[in-house]
PDB file of C-alpha atoms in Angstrom:
ATOM      1  CA  UNK N   1      21.304   7.083 -11.267  1.00 49.00           C
ATOM      2  CA  UNK N   2      21.634   6.187  -7.721  1.00 58.00           C
ATOM      3  CA  UNK N   3      25.197   5.630  -5.939  1.00 67.00           C
ATOM      4  CA  UNK N   4      23.850   3.179  -3.460  1.00 76.00           C
ATOM      5  CA  UNK N   5      26.336   2.972  -0.121  1.00 87.00           C
ATOM      6  CA  UNK N   6      24.203   0.734   2.392  1.00 93.00           C
ATOM      7  CA  UNK N   7      21.983  -1.848   3.093  1.00 96.00           C
ATOM      8  CA  UNK N   8      19.541  -2.657   5.604  1.00 97.00           C
ATOM      9  CA  UNK N   9      17.383  -5.837   5.453  1.00 97.00           C
ATOM     10  CA  UNK N  10      14.068  -6.431   7.771  1.00 97.00           C
ATOM     11  CA  UNK N  11      10.650  -7.062   7.477  1.00 98.00           C
ATOM     12  CA  UNK N  12       9.256  -3.810   8.030  1.00 98.00           C
ATOM     13  CA  UNK N  13       5.639  -4.310   7.819  1.00 98.00           C
ATOM     14  CA  UNK N  14       5.451  -7.506   9.228  1.00 98.00           C
ATOM     15  CA  UNK N  15       4.208  -9.837   6.245  1.00 97.00           C
ATOM     16  CA  UNK N  16       6.840 -12.311   6.511  1.00 97.00           C
ATOM     17  CA  UNK N  17       9.333 -11.288   3.625  1.00 98.00           C
ATOM     18  CA  UNK N  18      12.454  -9.169   4.002  1.00 97.00           C
ATOM     19  CA  UNK N  19      12.539  -5.870   2.474  1.00 98.00           C
ATOM     20  CA  UNK N  20      15.311  -3.350   1.963  1.00 98.00           C
ATOM     21  CA  UNK N  21      16.536   0.216   2.496  1.00 98.00           C
ATOM     22  CA  UNK N  22      19.340   1.365   0.625  1.00 97.00           C
ATOM     23  CA  UNK N  23      21.601   4.471   1.389  1.00 96.00           C
ATOM     24  CA  UNK N  24      22.923   6.697  -0.941  1.00 90.00           C
ATOM     25  CA  UNK N  25      25.136   9.362  -2.219  1.00 81.00           C
ATOM     26  CA  UNK N  26      24.485  13.242  -1.250  1.00 67.00           C
ATOM     27  CA  UNK N  27      21.882  15.162  -2.840  1.00 74.00           C
ATOM     28  CA  UNK N  28      19.591  11.905  -3.378  1.00 87.00           C
ATOM     29  CA  UNK N  29      17.138   9.980  -1.280  1.00 94.00           C
ATOM     30  CA  UNK N  30      17.892   7.001   0.920  1.00 96.00           C
ATOM     31  CA  UNK N  31      15.149   3.968  -1.047  1.00 97.00           C
ATOM     32  CA  UNK N  32      12.609   1.734   1.080  1.00 98.00           C
ATOM     33  CA  UNK N  33      12.164  -1.358  -1.424  1.00 98.00           C
ATOM     34  CA  UNK N  34       9.189  -3.243  -0.151  1.00 98.00           C
ATOM     35  CA  UNK N  35       9.235  -6.963  -1.064  1.00 98.00           C
ATOM     36  CA  UNK N  36       6.261  -8.089  -3.089  1.00 98.00           C
ATOM     37  CA  UNK N  37       7.636 -11.731  -3.609  1.00 96.00           C
ATOM     38  CA  UNK N  38       8.654 -13.696  -6.548  1.00 94.00           C
ATOM     39  CA  UNK N  39      11.685 -11.394  -7.038  1.00 94.00           C
ATOM     40  CA  UNK N  40       9.481  -8.103  -7.550  1.00 97.00           C
ATOM     41  CA  UNK N  41      10.566  -5.167  -5.078  1.00 97.00           C
ATOM     42  CA  UNK N  42       8.617  -1.968  -4.799  1.00 98.00           C
ATOM     43  CA  UNK N  43       9.836   1.742  -4.088  1.00 98.00           C
ATOM     44  CA  UNK N  44       7.778   2.727  -1.054  1.00 98.00           C
ATOM     45  CA  UNK N  45       9.713   5.866  -0.148  1.00 98.00           C
ATOM     46  CA  UNK N  46       7.479   8.563  -1.089  1.00 97.00           C
ATOM     47  CA  UNK N  47       4.326   6.727   0.704  1.00 97.00           C
ATOM     48  CA  UNK N  48       6.846   6.029   3.927  1.00 98.00           C
ATOM     49  CA  UNK N  49       7.851   9.647   4.383  1.00 97.00           C
ATOM     50  CA  UNK N  50      11.373   8.832   3.811  1.00 97.00           C
ATOM     51  CA  UNK N  51      12.507  11.238   0.728  1.00 96.00           C
ATOM     52  CA  UNK N  52      12.692  14.293   2.039  1.00 95.00           C
ATOM     53  CA  UNK N  53      14.394  13.889   5.365  1.00 95.00           C
ATOM     54  CA  UNK N  54      17.534  12.126   3.621  1.00 95.00           C
ATOM     55  CA  UNK N  55      18.256  14.264   0.542  1.00 93.00           C
ATOM     56  CA  UNK N  56      20.426  16.783   2.597  1.00 90.00           C
ATOM     57  CA  UNK N  57      22.690  13.980   4.097  1.00 93.00           C
ATOM     58  CA  UNK N  58      25.151  11.095   2.483  1.00 94.00           C
ATOM     59  CA  UNK N  59      24.289   8.352   4.199  1.00 95.00           C
ATOM     60  CA  UNK N  60      26.357   4.843   4.886  1.00 96.00           C
ATOM     61  CA  UNK N  61      25.676   2.339   7.125  1.00 96.00           C
ATOM     62  CA  UNK N  62      22.206   1.581   7.849  1.00 98.00           C
ATOM     63  CA  UNK N  63      19.903  -0.910   9.235  1.00 97.00           C
ATOM     64  CA  UNK N  64      16.394  -1.948  10.734  1.00 98.00           C
ATOM     65  CA  UNK N  65      16.264  -2.302  14.782  1.00 98.00           C
ATOM     66  CA  UNK N  66      13.046  -2.206  17.149  1.00 98.00           C
ATOM     67  CA  UNK N  67      15.071   0.626  19.058  1.00 98.00           C
ATOM     68  CA  UNK N  68      11.476   1.145  21.300  1.00 98.00           C
ATOM     69  CA  UNK N  69      10.424  -2.621  21.411  1.00 98.00           C
ATOM     70  CA  UNK N  70       6.701  -1.956  19.941  1.00 98.00           C
ATOM     71  CA  UNK N  71       7.081  -4.472  17.528  1.00 98.00           C
ATOM     72  CA  UNK N  72       7.450  -2.629  14.463  1.00 98.00           C
ATOM     73  CA  UNK N  73      11.317  -2.363  13.008  1.00 98.00           C
ATOM     74  CA  UNK N  74      12.706   0.985  12.922  1.00 98.00           C
ATOM     75  CA  UNK N  75      15.075   2.725  11.020  1.00 98.00           C
ATOM     76  CA  UNK N  76      18.822   3.800  11.481  1.00 98.00           C
ATOM     77  CA  UNK N  77      21.285   5.434   9.049  1.00 98.00           C
ATOM     78  CA  UNK N  78      24.863   7.279   9.810  1.00 97.00           C
ATOM     79  CA  UNK N  79      25.780   9.543   7.331  1.00 96.00           C
ATOM     80  CA  UNK N  80      29.007  11.593   6.917  1.00 94.00           C
ATOM     81  CA  UNK N  81      30.359  13.235   3.451  1.00 89.00           C
ATOM     82  CA  UNK N  82      33.115  11.897   1.687  1.00 87.00           C
ATOM     83  CA  UNK N  83      35.650  15.155   1.223  1.00 78.00           C
ATOM     84  CA  UNK N  84      36.833  17.387   4.198  1.00 78.00           C
ATOM     85  CA  UNK N  85      37.048  19.854   1.851  1.00 73.00           C
ATOM     86  CA  UNK N  86      33.260  20.568   1.671  1.00 75.00           C
ATOM     87  CA  UNK N  87      33.652  22.715   4.997  1.00 64.00           C
ATOM     88  CA  UNK N  88      35.594  25.375   3.146  1.00 73.00           C
ATOM     89  CA  UNK N  89      32.797  25.418   0.295  1.00 73.00           C
ATOM     90  CA  UNK N  90      29.489  27.050   0.194  1.00 68.00           C
ATOM     91  CA  UNK N  91      27.735  23.833  -0.795  1.00 66.00           C
ATOM     92  CA  UNK N  92      25.106  23.857   2.141  1.00 68.00           C
ATOM     93  CA  UNK N  93      26.782  20.833   3.665  1.00 76.00           C
ATOM     94  CA  UNK N  94      29.421  19.681   5.800  1.00 83.00           C
ATOM     95  CA  UNK N  95      32.253  17.056   5.968  1.00 83.00           C
ATOM     96  CA  UNK N  96      30.547  15.682   9.525  1.00 93.00           C
ATOM     97  CA  UNK N  97      27.235  15.159   9.652  1.00 95.00           C
ATOM     98  CA  UNK N  98      24.584  13.732  12.061  1.00 96.00           C
ATOM     99  CA  UNK N  99      22.954  10.391  11.955  1.00 97.00           C
ATOM    100  CA  UNK N 100      19.257   9.716  11.949  1.00 98.00           C
ATOM    101  CA  UNK N 101      16.631   7.599  13.299  1.00 98.00           C
ATOM    102  CA  UNK N 102      13.399   7.112  11.867  1.00 98.00           C
ATOM    103  CA  UNK N 103      10.333   5.545  13.926  1.00 98.00           C
ATOM    104  CA  UNK N 104       8.026   2.917  11.987  1.00 98.00           C
ATOM    105  CA  UNK N 105       4.501   4.381  12.836  1.00 98.00           C
ATOM    106  CA  UNK N 106       2.202   1.271  11.497  1.00 97.00           C
ATOM    107  CA  UNK N 107       4.214  -0.751   9.299  1.00 97.00           C
ATOM    108  CA  UNK N 108       3.512   2.067   6.271  1.00 98.00           C
ATOM    109  CA  UNK N 109       5.010   5.512   7.444  1.00 98.00           C
ATOM    110  CA  UNK N 110       8.107   6.208   9.447  1.00 98.00           C
ATOM    111  CA  UNK N 111       9.069   9.559  11.351  1.00 98.00           C
ATOM    112  CA  UNK N 112      12.008  10.940  12.346  1.00 98.00           C
ATOM    113  CA  UNK N 113      13.075  10.897  15.881  1.00 98.00           C
ATOM    114  CA  UNK N 114      14.346  14.231  16.823  1.00 96.00           C
ATOM    115  CA  UNK N 115      17.771  15.157  17.320  1.00 96.00           C
ATOM    116  CA  UNK N 116      17.336  15.951  20.840  1.00 95.00           C
ATOM    117  CA  UNK N 117      20.460  18.020  22.101  1.00 94.00           C
ATOM    118  CA  UNK N 118      22.957  16.235  24.197  1.00 92.00           C
ATOM    119  CA  UNK N 119      21.492  12.724  22.542  1.00 94.00           C
ATOM    120  CA  UNK N 120      23.684  10.396  20.362  1.00 94.00           C
ATOM    121  CA  UNK N 121      21.401  11.644  17.443  1.00 97.00           C
ATOM    122  CA  UNK N 122      22.563  15.026  17.742  1.00 96.00           C
ATOM    123  CA  UNK N 123      26.191  14.085  17.355  1.00 95.00           C
ATOM    124  CA  UNK N 124      27.916  15.435  14.076  1.00 95.00           C
ATOM    125  CA  UNK N 125      30.552  12.837  13.433  1.00 96.00           C
ATOM    126  CA  UNK N 126      32.304  11.480  10.053  1.00 95.00           C
ATOM    127  CA  UNK N 127      30.475   8.089   9.976  1.00 96.00           C
ATOM    128  CA  UNK N 128      30.933   5.208   7.651  1.00 96.00           C
ATOM    129  CA  UNK N 129      29.868   1.825   9.647  1.00 96.00           C
ATOM    130  CA  UNK N 130      26.948   1.119  11.597  1.00 97.00           C
ATOM    131  CA  UNK N 131      26.446  -2.209  13.446  1.00 97.00           C
ATOM    132  CA  UNK N 132      23.520  -3.267  15.759  1.00 98.00           C
ATOM    133  CA  UNK N 133      23.301  -5.362  18.822  1.00 97.00           C
ATOM    134  CA  UNK N 134      22.223  -5.286  22.850  1.00 98.00           C
ATOM    135  CA  UNK N 135      25.962  -4.619  23.982  1.00 97.00           C
ATOM    136  CA  UNK N 136      24.273  -4.428  27.842  1.00 97.00           C
ATOM    137  CA  UNK N 137      21.838  -7.552  27.525  1.00 97.00           C
ATOM    138  CA  UNK N 138      19.492  -5.137  28.631  1.00 97.00           C
ATOM    139  CA  UNK N 139      16.853  -5.555  26.285  1.00 97.00           C
ATOM    140  CA  UNK N 140      17.628  -2.630  23.827  1.00 98.00           C
ATOM    141  CA  UNK N 141      19.341  -2.478  20.680  1.00 98.00           C
ATOM    142  CA  UNK N 142      22.039  -0.156  20.917  1.00 98.00           C
ATOM    143  CA  UNK N 143      24.578   1.354  17.377  1.00 98.00           C
ATOM    144  CA  UNK N 144      28.398   1.104  17.378  1.00 98.00           C
ATOM    145  CA  UNK N 145      29.445   3.878  14.277  1.00 98.00           C
ATOM    146  CA  UNK N 146      32.607   3.689  13.147  1.00 96.00           C
ATOM    147  CA  UNK N 147      33.881   7.087  12.086  1.00 96.00           C
ATOM    148  CA  UNK N 148      36.638   8.223  10.017  1.00 92.00           C
ATOM    149  CA  UNK N 149      40.116   9.778  11.677  1.00 89.00           C
ATOM    150  CA  UNK N 150      38.047   9.599  14.915  1.00 91.00           C
ATOM    151  CA  UNK N 151      36.873   7.047  17.917  1.00 95.00           C
ATOM    152  CA  UNK N 152      33.939   4.624  17.282  1.00 96.00           C
ATOM    153  CA  UNK N 153      30.851   6.452  18.476  1.00 97.00           C
ATOM    154  CA  UNK N 154      28.386   4.365  20.862  1.00 98.00           C
ATOM    155  CA  UNK N 155      24.883   5.001  21.083  1.00 98.00           C
ATOM    156  CA  UNK N 156      23.445   3.275  24.170  1.00 97.00           C
ATOM    157  CA  UNK N 157      19.683   3.089  23.628  1.00 98.00           C
ATOM    158  CA  UNK N 158      18.137   4.401  26.554  1.00 96.00           C
ATOM    159  CA  UNK N 159      14.402   3.938  25.835  1.00 96.00           C
ATOM    160  CA  UNK N 160      12.349   3.356  29.162  1.00 93.00           C
ATOM    161  CA  UNK N 161       8.408   2.605  28.321  1.00 96.00           C
ATOM    162  CA  UNK N 162       7.797  -0.604  29.549  1.00 94.00           C
ATOM    163  CA  UNK N 163       7.572  -2.585  26.150  1.00 98.00           C
ATOM    164  CA  UNK N 164       8.563  -6.251  26.545  1.00 98.00           C
ATOM    165  CA  UNK N 165      10.860  -7.686  24.393  1.00 98.00           C
ATOM    166  CA  UNK N 166      12.867 -11.174  23.608  1.00 98.00           C
ATOM    167  CA  UNK N 167      16.149 -12.316  22.449  1.00 98.00           C
ATOM    168  CA  UNK N 168      17.417 -15.508  20.631  1.00 97.00           C
ATOM    169  CA  UNK N 169      20.836 -17.059  20.132  1.00 96.00           C
ATOM    170  CA  UNK N 170      21.156 -19.847  17.679  1.00 95.00           C
ATOM    171  CA  UNK N 171      23.461 -22.621  17.629  1.00 94.00           C
ATOM    172  CA  UNK N 172      23.173 -24.934  14.509  1.00 90.00           C
ATOM    173  CA  UNK N 173      23.694 -28.463  14.199  1.00 83.00           C
ATOM    174  CA  UNK N 174      25.582 -30.942  12.032  1.00 81.00           C
ATOM    175  CA  UNK N 175      23.534 -29.851   8.929  1.00 82.00           C
ATOM    176  CA  UNK N 176      23.411 -26.326   9.590  1.00 87.00           C
ATOM    177  CA  UNK N 177      26.135 -23.693   9.994  1.00 88.00           C
ATOM    178  CA  UNK N 178      27.357 -23.626  14.204  1.00 91.00           C
ATOM    179  CA  UNK N 179      26.501 -19.627  13.797  1.00 92.00           C
ATOM    180  CA  UNK N 180      22.940 -20.464  12.201  1.00 93.00           C
ATOM    181  CA  UNK N 181      23.633 -17.785   9.886  1.00 95.00           C
ATOM    182  CA  UNK N 182      20.773 -18.231   7.450  1.00 95.00           C
ATOM    183  CA  UNK N 183      18.220 -19.210   9.877  1.00 96.00           C
ATOM    184  CA  UNK N 184      14.950 -17.252   9.791  1.00 97.00           C
ATOM    185  CA  UNK N 185      13.068 -16.731  12.810  1.00 98.00           C
ATOM    186  CA  UNK N 186       9.498 -15.922  13.462  1.00 98.00           C
ATOM    187  CA  UNK N 187       7.489 -15.163  16.659  1.00 98.00           C
ATOM    188  CA  UNK N 188       3.774 -14.333  16.963  1.00 98.00           C
ATOM    189  CA  UNK N 189       2.731 -12.392  20.484  1.00 98.00           C
ATOM    190  CA  UNK N 190      -0.268 -10.403  21.017  1.00 95.00           C
ATOM    191  CA  UNK N 191      -1.717 -11.202  17.658  1.00 95.00           C
ATOM    192  CA  UNK N 192       0.957 -10.343  16.097  1.00 97.00           C
ATOM    193  CA  UNK N 193       3.874 -12.304  13.887  1.00 98.00           C
ATOM    194  CA  UNK N 194       7.200 -10.862  12.977  1.00 98.00           C
ATOM    195  CA  UNK N 195      10.089 -11.952  11.204  1.00 98.00           C
ATOM    196  CA  UNK N 196      13.957 -11.795  11.932  1.00 98.00           C
ATOM    197  CA  UNK N 197      16.782 -13.190  10.356  1.00 97.00           C
ATOM    198  CA  UNK N 198      20.443 -14.164  11.252  1.00 96.00           C
ATOM    199  CA  UNK N 199      23.106 -12.437   9.053  1.00 91.00           C
ATOM    200  CA  UNK N 200      26.688 -12.166   8.541  1.00 89.00           C
ATOM    201  CA  UNK N 201      27.807  -9.061   7.270  1.00 87.00           C
ATOM    202  CA  UNK N 202      25.360  -5.804   6.163  1.00 88.00           C
ATOM    203  CA  UNK N 203      24.988  -2.524   6.954  1.00 92.00           C
ATOM    204  CA  UNK N 204      28.202  -1.159   5.412  1.00 93.00           C
ATOM    205  CA  UNK N 205      31.282  -2.798   6.360  1.00 91.00           C
ATOM    206  CA  UNK N 206      29.585  -3.789   9.421  1.00 94.00           C
ATOM    207  CA  UNK N 207      28.569  -6.983  11.184  1.00 93.00           C
ATOM    208  CA  UNK N 208      25.783  -7.260  13.722  1.00 96.00           C
ATOM    209  CA  UNK N 209      24.709  -8.595  16.789  1.00 95.00           C
ATOM    210  CA  UNK N 210      24.051 -12.264  15.401  1.00 94.00           C
ATOM    211  CA  UNK N 211      21.408 -12.667  17.887  1.00 97.00           C
ATOM    212  CA  UNK N 212      17.824 -12.209  16.768  1.00 97.00           C
ATOM    213  CA  UNK N 213      15.413  -9.747  18.981  1.00 98.00           C
ATOM    214  CA  UNK N 214      12.152  -8.611  18.844  1.00 98.00           C
ATOM    215  CA  UNK N 215      10.323  -6.205  20.424  1.00 98.00           C
ATOM    216  CA  UNK N 216       6.838  -7.155  21.876  1.00 98.00           C
ATOM    217  CA  UNK N 217       5.023  -4.194  22.423  1.00 98.00           C
ATOM    218  CA  UNK N 218       2.537  -4.893  25.673  1.00 98.00           C
ATOM    219  CA  UNK N 219       2.324  -9.088  25.356  1.00 98.00           C
ATOM    220  CA  UNK N 220       3.425 -10.796  28.001  1.00 97.00           C
ATOM    221  CA  UNK N 221       4.123 -13.825  26.473  1.00 97.00           C
ATOM    222  CA  UNK N 222       5.583 -15.574  23.415  1.00 98.00           C
ATOM    223  CA  UNK N 223       2.527 -17.778  21.633  1.00 97.00           C
ATOM    224  CA  UNK N 224       4.721 -19.372  19.141  1.00 97.00           C
ATOM    225  CA  UNK N 225       8.286 -19.428  17.964  1.00 97.00           C
ATOM    226  CA  UNK N 226       9.046 -20.739  14.847  1.00 97.00           C
ATOM    227  CA  UNK N 227      12.781 -21.586  13.375  1.00 96.00           C
ATOM    228  CA  UNK N 228      13.650 -22.500   9.823  1.00 96.00           C
ATOM    229  CA  UNK N 229      17.150 -23.833   9.829  1.00 94.00           C
ATOM    230  CA  UNK N 230      19.508 -23.237   7.145  1.00 92.00           C
ATOM    231  CA  UNK N 231      19.125 -27.241   6.532  1.00 91.00           C
ATOM    232  CA  UNK N 232      15.913 -26.881   5.670  1.00 92.00           C
ATOM    233  CA  UNK N 233      14.433 -28.206   9.067  1.00 92.00           C
ATOM    234  CA  UNK N 234      11.519 -26.557  10.639  1.00 94.00           C
ATOM    235  CA  UNK N 235      10.973 -26.456  14.427  1.00 94.00           C
ATOM    236  CA  UNK N 236       8.291 -25.019  16.636  1.00 95.00           C
ATOM    237  CA  UNK N 237       9.778 -24.374  19.948  1.00 93.00           C
ATOM    238  CA  UNK N 238       8.076 -23.287  23.419  1.00 93.00           C
ATOM    239  CA  UNK N 239       8.906 -20.386  24.949  1.00 95.00           C
ATOM    240  CA  UNK N 240       9.267 -20.041  28.988  1.00 94.00           C
ATOM    241  CA  UNK N 241       9.002 -16.098  29.351  1.00 96.00           C
ATOM    242  CA  UNK N 242       9.460 -12.569  27.978  1.00 98.00           C
ATOM    243  CA  UNK N 243      12.009  -9.905  28.597  1.00 98.00           C
ATOM    244  CA  UNK N 244      14.965 -12.523  28.297  1.00 97.00           C
ATOM    245  CA  UNK N 245      17.590 -13.568  25.988  1.00 97.00           C
ATOM    246  CA  UNK N 246      17.393 -17.610  25.108  1.00 95.00           C
ATOM    247  CA  UNK N 247      19.420 -19.995  23.506  1.00 91.00           C
ATOM    248  CA  UNK N 248      18.770 -22.761  21.238  1.00 83.00           C
ATOM    249  CA  UNK N 249      21.333 -25.165  20.398  1.00 77.00           C
ATOM    250  CA  UNK N 250      19.996 -27.651  17.362  1.00 67.00           C
ATOM    251  CA  UNK N 251      21.860 -30.610  19.185  1.00 57.00           C
ATOM    252  CA  UNK N 252      19.552 -30.458  21.840  1.00 53.00           C
ATOM    253  CA  UNK N 253      16.978 -32.546  19.696  1.00 51.00           C
ATOM    254  CA  UNK N 254      17.799 -35.350  17.532  1.00 44.00           C
ATOM    255  CA  UNK N 255      16.784 -34.290  14.212  1.00 45.00           C
ATOM    256  CA  UNK N 256      19.889 -33.465  12.982  1.00 46.00           C
ATOM    257  CA  UNK N 257      19.313 -29.872  11.200  1.00 53.00           C
TER     258      UNK N 257
END
């Protein structure tokens, strides 16, 4: 029986359906569920290579993010034990634990990014919540971790690989929420179609940047941007370029979505 802690939602295999990543208690592994549609999900954790790396940790805040902008959503997990007394026991674990980042290799398998000395992934902290967003508006998704009895930790994304990106801020109209919560966004670039959703809350007791971010890899243009508004209205919008943050207000047109 699993003791679930946090949840990440995203389309890791780019099939247009949102998948789920569930962080769990210690001595258990976090679970990756692939959405098959029609209310059916499949446990893909073993096939994705995500079982062994997470068993020693107790996971909390988690989420999908494209940290390297290659167009494949990666996974992040904030970890930490529940009882400080574990530091005084010979249980093979500690109160504070390092976070984990898993790179999406091909839409089916993940590989842990090594916790390089001096990096945020090597920080041993009593983490709980994790929020994701482009804090510096530089096209890179950063992570803010809420820690127990300590200041929050900011993990700034400093990856520099030349990959392109696009970020969209949506503002709803008369028939959709002003914050566009519930909107679905589809971007096609370089022959690949990606999905992102506007959420409120998630991870573990956290709320992330409501803007939707897409890594585009080497693609230098967006071929198609599709928005499905909460009202049910669908739009296709031209995108003038990449490597920028674009706003779209539903009130710009007359459809009252």
